[in-house]
mmCIF file of C-alpha atoms in Angstrom:
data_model
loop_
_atom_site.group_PDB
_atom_site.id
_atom_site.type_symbol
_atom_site.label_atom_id
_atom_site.label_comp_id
_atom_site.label_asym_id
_atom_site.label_seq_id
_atom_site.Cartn_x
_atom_site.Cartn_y
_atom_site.Cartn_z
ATOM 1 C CA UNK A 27 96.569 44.780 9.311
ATOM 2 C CA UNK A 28 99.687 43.579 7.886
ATOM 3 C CA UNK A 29 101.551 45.241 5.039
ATOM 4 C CA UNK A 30 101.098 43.492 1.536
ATOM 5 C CA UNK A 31 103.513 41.322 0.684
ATOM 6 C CA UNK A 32 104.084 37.198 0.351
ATOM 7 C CA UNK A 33 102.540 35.371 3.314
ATOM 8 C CA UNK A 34 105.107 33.872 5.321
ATOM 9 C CA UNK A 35 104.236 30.053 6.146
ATOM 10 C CA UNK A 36 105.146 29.803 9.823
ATOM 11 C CA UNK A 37 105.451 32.695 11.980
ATOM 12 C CA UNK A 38 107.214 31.900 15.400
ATOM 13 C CA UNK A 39 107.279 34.428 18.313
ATOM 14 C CA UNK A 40 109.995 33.647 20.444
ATOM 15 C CA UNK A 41 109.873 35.017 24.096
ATOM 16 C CA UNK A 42 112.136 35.011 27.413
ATOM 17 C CA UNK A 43 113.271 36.354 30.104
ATOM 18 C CA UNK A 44 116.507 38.976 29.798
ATOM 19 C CA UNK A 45 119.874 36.605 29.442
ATOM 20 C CA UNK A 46 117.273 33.732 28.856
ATOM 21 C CA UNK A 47 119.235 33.195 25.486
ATOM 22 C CA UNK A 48 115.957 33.643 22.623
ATOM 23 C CA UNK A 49 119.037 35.314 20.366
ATOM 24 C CA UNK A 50 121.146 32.177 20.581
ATOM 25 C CA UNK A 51 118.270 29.968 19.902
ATOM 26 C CA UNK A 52 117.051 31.814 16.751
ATOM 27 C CA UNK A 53 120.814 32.459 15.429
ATOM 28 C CA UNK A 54 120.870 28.544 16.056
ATOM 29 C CA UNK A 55 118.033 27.879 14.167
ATOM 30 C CA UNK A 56 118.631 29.764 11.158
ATOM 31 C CA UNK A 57 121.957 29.053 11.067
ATOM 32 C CA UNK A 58 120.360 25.095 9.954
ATOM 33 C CA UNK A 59 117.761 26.517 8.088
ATOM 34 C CA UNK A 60 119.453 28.785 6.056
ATOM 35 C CA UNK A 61 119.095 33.043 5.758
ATOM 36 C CA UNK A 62 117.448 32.434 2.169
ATOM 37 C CA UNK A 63 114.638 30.310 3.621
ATOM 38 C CA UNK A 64 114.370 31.723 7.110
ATOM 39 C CA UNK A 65 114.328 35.595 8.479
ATOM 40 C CA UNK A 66 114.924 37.079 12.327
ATOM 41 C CA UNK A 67 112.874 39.754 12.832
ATOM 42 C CA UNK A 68 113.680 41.738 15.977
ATOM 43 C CA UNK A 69 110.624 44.144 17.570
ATOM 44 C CA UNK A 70 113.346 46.344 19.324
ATOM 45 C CA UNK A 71 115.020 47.247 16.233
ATOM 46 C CA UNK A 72 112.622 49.676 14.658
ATOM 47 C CA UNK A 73 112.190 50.752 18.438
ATOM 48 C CA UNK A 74 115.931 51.400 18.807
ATOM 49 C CA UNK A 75 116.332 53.009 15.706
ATOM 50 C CA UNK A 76 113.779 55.786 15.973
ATOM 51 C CA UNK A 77 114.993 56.076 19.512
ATOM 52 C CA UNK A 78 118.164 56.794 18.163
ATOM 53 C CA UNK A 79 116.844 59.490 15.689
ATOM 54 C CA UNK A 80 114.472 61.117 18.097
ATOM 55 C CA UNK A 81 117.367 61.272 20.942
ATOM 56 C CA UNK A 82 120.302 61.899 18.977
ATOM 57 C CA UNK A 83 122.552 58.245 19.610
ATOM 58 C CA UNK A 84 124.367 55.713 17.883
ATOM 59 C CA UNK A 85 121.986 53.354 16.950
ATOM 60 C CA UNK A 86 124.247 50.562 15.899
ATOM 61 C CA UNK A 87 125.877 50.614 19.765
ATOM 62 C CA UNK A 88 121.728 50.485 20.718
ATOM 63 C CA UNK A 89 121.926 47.259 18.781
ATOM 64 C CA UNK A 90 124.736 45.089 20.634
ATOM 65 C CA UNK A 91 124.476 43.833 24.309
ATOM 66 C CA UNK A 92 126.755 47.059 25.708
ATOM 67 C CA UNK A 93 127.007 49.165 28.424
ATOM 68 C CA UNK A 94 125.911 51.962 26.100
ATOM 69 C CA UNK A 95 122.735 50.125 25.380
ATOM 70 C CA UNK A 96 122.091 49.371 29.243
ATOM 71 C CA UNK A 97 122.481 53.338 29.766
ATOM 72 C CA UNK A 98 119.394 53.442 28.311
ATOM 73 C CA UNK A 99 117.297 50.635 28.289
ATOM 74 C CA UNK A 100 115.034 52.039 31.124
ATOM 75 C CA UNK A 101 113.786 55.289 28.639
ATOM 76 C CA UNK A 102 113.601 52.886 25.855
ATOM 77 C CA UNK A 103 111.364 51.310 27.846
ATOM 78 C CA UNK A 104 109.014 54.345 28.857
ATOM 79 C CA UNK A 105 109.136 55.508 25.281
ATOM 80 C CA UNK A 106 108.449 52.343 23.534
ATOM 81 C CA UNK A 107 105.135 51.610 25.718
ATOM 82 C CA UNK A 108 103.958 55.227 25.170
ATOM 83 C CA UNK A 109 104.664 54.232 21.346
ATOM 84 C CA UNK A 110 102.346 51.087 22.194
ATOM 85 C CA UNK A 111 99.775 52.665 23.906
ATOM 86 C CA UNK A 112 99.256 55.146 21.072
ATOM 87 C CA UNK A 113 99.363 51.881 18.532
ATOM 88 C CA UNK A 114 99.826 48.338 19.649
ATOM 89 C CA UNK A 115 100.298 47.385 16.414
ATOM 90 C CA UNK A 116 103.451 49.829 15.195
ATOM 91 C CA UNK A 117 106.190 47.842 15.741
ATOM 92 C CA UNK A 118 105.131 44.766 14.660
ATOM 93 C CA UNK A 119 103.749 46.082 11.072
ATOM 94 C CA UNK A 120 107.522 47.930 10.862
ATOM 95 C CA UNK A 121 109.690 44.797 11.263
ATOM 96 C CA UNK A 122 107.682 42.849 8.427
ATOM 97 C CA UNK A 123 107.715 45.057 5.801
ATOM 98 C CA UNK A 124 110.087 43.580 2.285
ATOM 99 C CA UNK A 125 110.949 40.333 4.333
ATOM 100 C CA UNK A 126 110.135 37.644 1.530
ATOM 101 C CA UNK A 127 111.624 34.085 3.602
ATOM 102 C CA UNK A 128 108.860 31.950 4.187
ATOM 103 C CA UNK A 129 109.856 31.523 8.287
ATOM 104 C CA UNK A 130 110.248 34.016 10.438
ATOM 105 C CA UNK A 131 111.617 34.213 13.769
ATOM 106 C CA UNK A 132 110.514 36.733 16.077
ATOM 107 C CA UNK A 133 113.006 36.732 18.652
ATOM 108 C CA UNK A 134 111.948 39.541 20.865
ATOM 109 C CA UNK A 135 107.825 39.572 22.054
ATOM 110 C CA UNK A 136 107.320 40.718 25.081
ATOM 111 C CA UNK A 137 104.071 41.654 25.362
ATOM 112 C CA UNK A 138 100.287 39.867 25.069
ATOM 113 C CA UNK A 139 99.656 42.852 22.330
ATOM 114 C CA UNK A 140 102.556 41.745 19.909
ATOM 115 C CA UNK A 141 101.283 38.315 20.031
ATOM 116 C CA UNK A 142 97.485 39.334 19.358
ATOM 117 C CA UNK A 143 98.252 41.220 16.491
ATOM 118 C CA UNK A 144 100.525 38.849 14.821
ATOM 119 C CA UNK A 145 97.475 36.279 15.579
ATOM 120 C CA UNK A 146 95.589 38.577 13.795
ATOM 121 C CA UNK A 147 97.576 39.173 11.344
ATOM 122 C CA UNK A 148 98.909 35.735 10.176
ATOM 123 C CA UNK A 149 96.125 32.892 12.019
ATOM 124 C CA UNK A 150 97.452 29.836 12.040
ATOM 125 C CA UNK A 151 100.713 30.253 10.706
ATOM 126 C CA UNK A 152 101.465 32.095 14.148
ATOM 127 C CA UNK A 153 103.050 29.707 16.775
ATOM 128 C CA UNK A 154 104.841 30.886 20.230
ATOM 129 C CA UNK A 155 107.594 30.047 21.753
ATOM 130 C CA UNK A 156 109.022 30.345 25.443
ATOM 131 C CA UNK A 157 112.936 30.111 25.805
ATOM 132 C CA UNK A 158 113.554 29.291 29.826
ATOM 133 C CA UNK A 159 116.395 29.475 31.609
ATOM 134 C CA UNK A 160 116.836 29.575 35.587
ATOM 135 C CA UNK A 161 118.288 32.423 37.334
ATOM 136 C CA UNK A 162 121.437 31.156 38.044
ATOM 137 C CA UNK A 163 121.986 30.265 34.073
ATOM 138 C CA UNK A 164 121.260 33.963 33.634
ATOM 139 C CA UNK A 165 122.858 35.014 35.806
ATOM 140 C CA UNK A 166 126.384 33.088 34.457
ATOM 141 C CA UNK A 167 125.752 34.694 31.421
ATOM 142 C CA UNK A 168 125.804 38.536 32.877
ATOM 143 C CA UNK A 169 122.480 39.036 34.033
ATOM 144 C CA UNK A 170 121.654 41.107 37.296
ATOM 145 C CA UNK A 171 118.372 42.046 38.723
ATOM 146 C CA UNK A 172 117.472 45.864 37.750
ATOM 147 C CA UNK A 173 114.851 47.277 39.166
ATOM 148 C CA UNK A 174 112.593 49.553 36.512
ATOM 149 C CA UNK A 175 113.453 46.676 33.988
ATOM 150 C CA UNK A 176 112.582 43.408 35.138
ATOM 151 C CA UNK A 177 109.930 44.244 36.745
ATOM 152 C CA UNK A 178 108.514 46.455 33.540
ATOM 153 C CA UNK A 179 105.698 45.444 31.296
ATOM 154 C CA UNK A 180 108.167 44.707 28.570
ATOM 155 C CA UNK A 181 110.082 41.447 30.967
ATOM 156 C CA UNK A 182 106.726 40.319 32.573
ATOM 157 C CA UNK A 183 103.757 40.906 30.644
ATOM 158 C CA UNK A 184 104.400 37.062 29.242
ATOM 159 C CA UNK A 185 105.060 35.683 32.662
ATOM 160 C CA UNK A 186 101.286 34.647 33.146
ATOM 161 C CA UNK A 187 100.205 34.040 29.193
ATOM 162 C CA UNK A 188 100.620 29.896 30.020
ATOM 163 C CA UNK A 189 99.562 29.244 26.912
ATOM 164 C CA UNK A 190 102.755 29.007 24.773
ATOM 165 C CA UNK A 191 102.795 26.156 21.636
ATOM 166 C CA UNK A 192 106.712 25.148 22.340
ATOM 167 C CA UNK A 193 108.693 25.665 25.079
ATOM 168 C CA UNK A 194 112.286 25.497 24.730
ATOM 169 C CA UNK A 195 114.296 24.829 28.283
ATOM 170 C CA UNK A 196 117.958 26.595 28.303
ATOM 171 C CA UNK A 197 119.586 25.715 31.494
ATOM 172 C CA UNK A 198 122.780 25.311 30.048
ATOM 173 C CA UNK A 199 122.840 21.451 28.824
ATOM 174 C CA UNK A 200 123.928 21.767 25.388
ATOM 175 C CA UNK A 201 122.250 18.363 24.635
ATOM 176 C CA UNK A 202 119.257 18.630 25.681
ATOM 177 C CA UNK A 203 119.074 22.242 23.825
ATOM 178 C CA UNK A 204 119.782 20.427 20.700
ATOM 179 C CA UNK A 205 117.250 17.956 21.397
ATOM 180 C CA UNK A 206 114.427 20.467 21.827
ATOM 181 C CA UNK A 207 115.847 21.971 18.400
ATOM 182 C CA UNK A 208 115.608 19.307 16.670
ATOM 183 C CA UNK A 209 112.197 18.498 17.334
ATOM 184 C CA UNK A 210 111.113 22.359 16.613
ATOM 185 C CA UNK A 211 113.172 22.059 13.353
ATOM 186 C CA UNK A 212 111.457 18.784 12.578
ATOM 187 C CA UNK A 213 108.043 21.035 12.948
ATOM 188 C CA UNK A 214 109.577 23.627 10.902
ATOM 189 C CA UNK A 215 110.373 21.073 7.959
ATOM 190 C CA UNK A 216 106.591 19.694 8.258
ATOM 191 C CA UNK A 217 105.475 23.470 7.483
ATOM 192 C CA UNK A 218 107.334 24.255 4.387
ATOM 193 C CA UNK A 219 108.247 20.409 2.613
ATOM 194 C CA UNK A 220 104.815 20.135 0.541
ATOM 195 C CA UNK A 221 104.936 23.329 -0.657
ATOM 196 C CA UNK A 222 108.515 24.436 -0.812
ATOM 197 C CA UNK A 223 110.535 25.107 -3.987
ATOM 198 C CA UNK A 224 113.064 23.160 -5.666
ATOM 199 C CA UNK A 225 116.201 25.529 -3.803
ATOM 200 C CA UNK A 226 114.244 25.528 -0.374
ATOM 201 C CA UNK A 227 113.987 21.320 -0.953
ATOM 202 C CA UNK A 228 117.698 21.181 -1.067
ATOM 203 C CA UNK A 229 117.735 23.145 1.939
ATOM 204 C CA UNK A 230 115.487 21.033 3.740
ATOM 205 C CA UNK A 231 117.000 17.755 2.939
ATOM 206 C CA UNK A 232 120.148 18.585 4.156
ATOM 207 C CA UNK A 233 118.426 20.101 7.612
ATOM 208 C CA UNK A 234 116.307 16.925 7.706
ATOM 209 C CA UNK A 235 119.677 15.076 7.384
ATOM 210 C CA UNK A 236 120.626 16.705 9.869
ATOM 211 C CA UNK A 237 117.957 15.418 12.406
ATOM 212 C CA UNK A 238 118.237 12.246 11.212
ATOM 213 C CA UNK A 239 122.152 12.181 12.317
ATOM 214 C CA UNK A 240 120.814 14.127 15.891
ATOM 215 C CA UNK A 241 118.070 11.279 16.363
ATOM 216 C CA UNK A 242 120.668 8.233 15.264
ATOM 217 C CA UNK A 243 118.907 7.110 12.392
ATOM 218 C CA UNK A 244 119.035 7.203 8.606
ATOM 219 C CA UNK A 245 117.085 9.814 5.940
#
């Protein structure tokens, strides 16, 4: 079940391969959409921090894409999916708790659990989303095969779900990533204009603005 609180109006769980880029497509997102009207909710950070507590370690270096983090990843890994096993559910109900934005961006599910229970949670206000990229675009932005983590549950237990509402292609053609935005944003819009308030309107006109200049045409 999820905590009590205001029902968020579009729920979108964002998921990828390592170096895939789901951060820089979420920052990008609610960077047009605005912090007030739109939250990113990360499933590692609750992980990380209680790692950090039960282990002794700086969580805010857990946080950022360091070596420090990388030193650890692998027990992370063991010790969040023992977490899991014990309760599918705890992660997700930890990162939703107090967020009051009516979108949410999930930028981190990795696994066919964290999408059930959000399902379960939140119906049809739940929508996923795949960020691709190939290996050589992930690879130009740092990534190296490492065995123990890609080949965990946590980087492949997606790689078969095939049934993903938006998928968002990340090769490295800034264009075409904008395009693909645009039309996600546009989706975004249909979701909250009806019922939005006056401050989230203003919001929305100027992302819908926005789209208008990306598509070449007039509001």
């Amino acid at each position: 079940m999820a905590p009590q609180g205001g029902a968020p109006r579009l729920v979108l769980l964002f998921s990828g391969k390592r170096k895939s880029g789901k951060d820089f497509v979420t920052e990008a997102l609610q960077s047009r959409l605005g912090a007030d009207i739109c939250a990113i909710l990360r499933l590692s950070g609750p992980l990380k921090e209680q790692y950090a507590q039960e282990h002794g370690l700086d969580f805010q270096r857990l946080l950022d894409a360091s070596t420090y983090k990388e030193a650890y990843r692998r027990d992370m890994i063991r010790w969040g999916e023992e977490k899991r096993r014990a309760d599918p559910g705890f992660f997700c109900r930890k990162i939703v708790e107090g967020v009051s934005q009516p979108i949410w961006l999930v930028s981190d599910t990795r696994r066919v659990s964290d999408i059930q229970w959000f399902r379960e949670a939140y119906g049809a206000a739940m929508q996923t989303v795949r960020v691709c990229a190939s290996e050589q675009s992930r690879q130009q932005r740092g990534w190296v095969f490492t065995p123990g983590v890609d080949d965990a549950e946590s980087e492949c237990d997606l790689d078969d779900f095939g049934d993903f509402d938006w998928v968002i292609e990340n090769h490295g053609d800034e264009q075409h990533l904008e395009e693909q935005l645009a039309h996600l944003l546009k989706f975004v819009h249909s979701r909250l204009y009806l019922s939005g308030s006056r401050s989230e309107l203003g919001v929305l006109g100027w992302a819908w603005g926005w789209l208008c200049r990306m598509w070449g045409s007039q509001p």
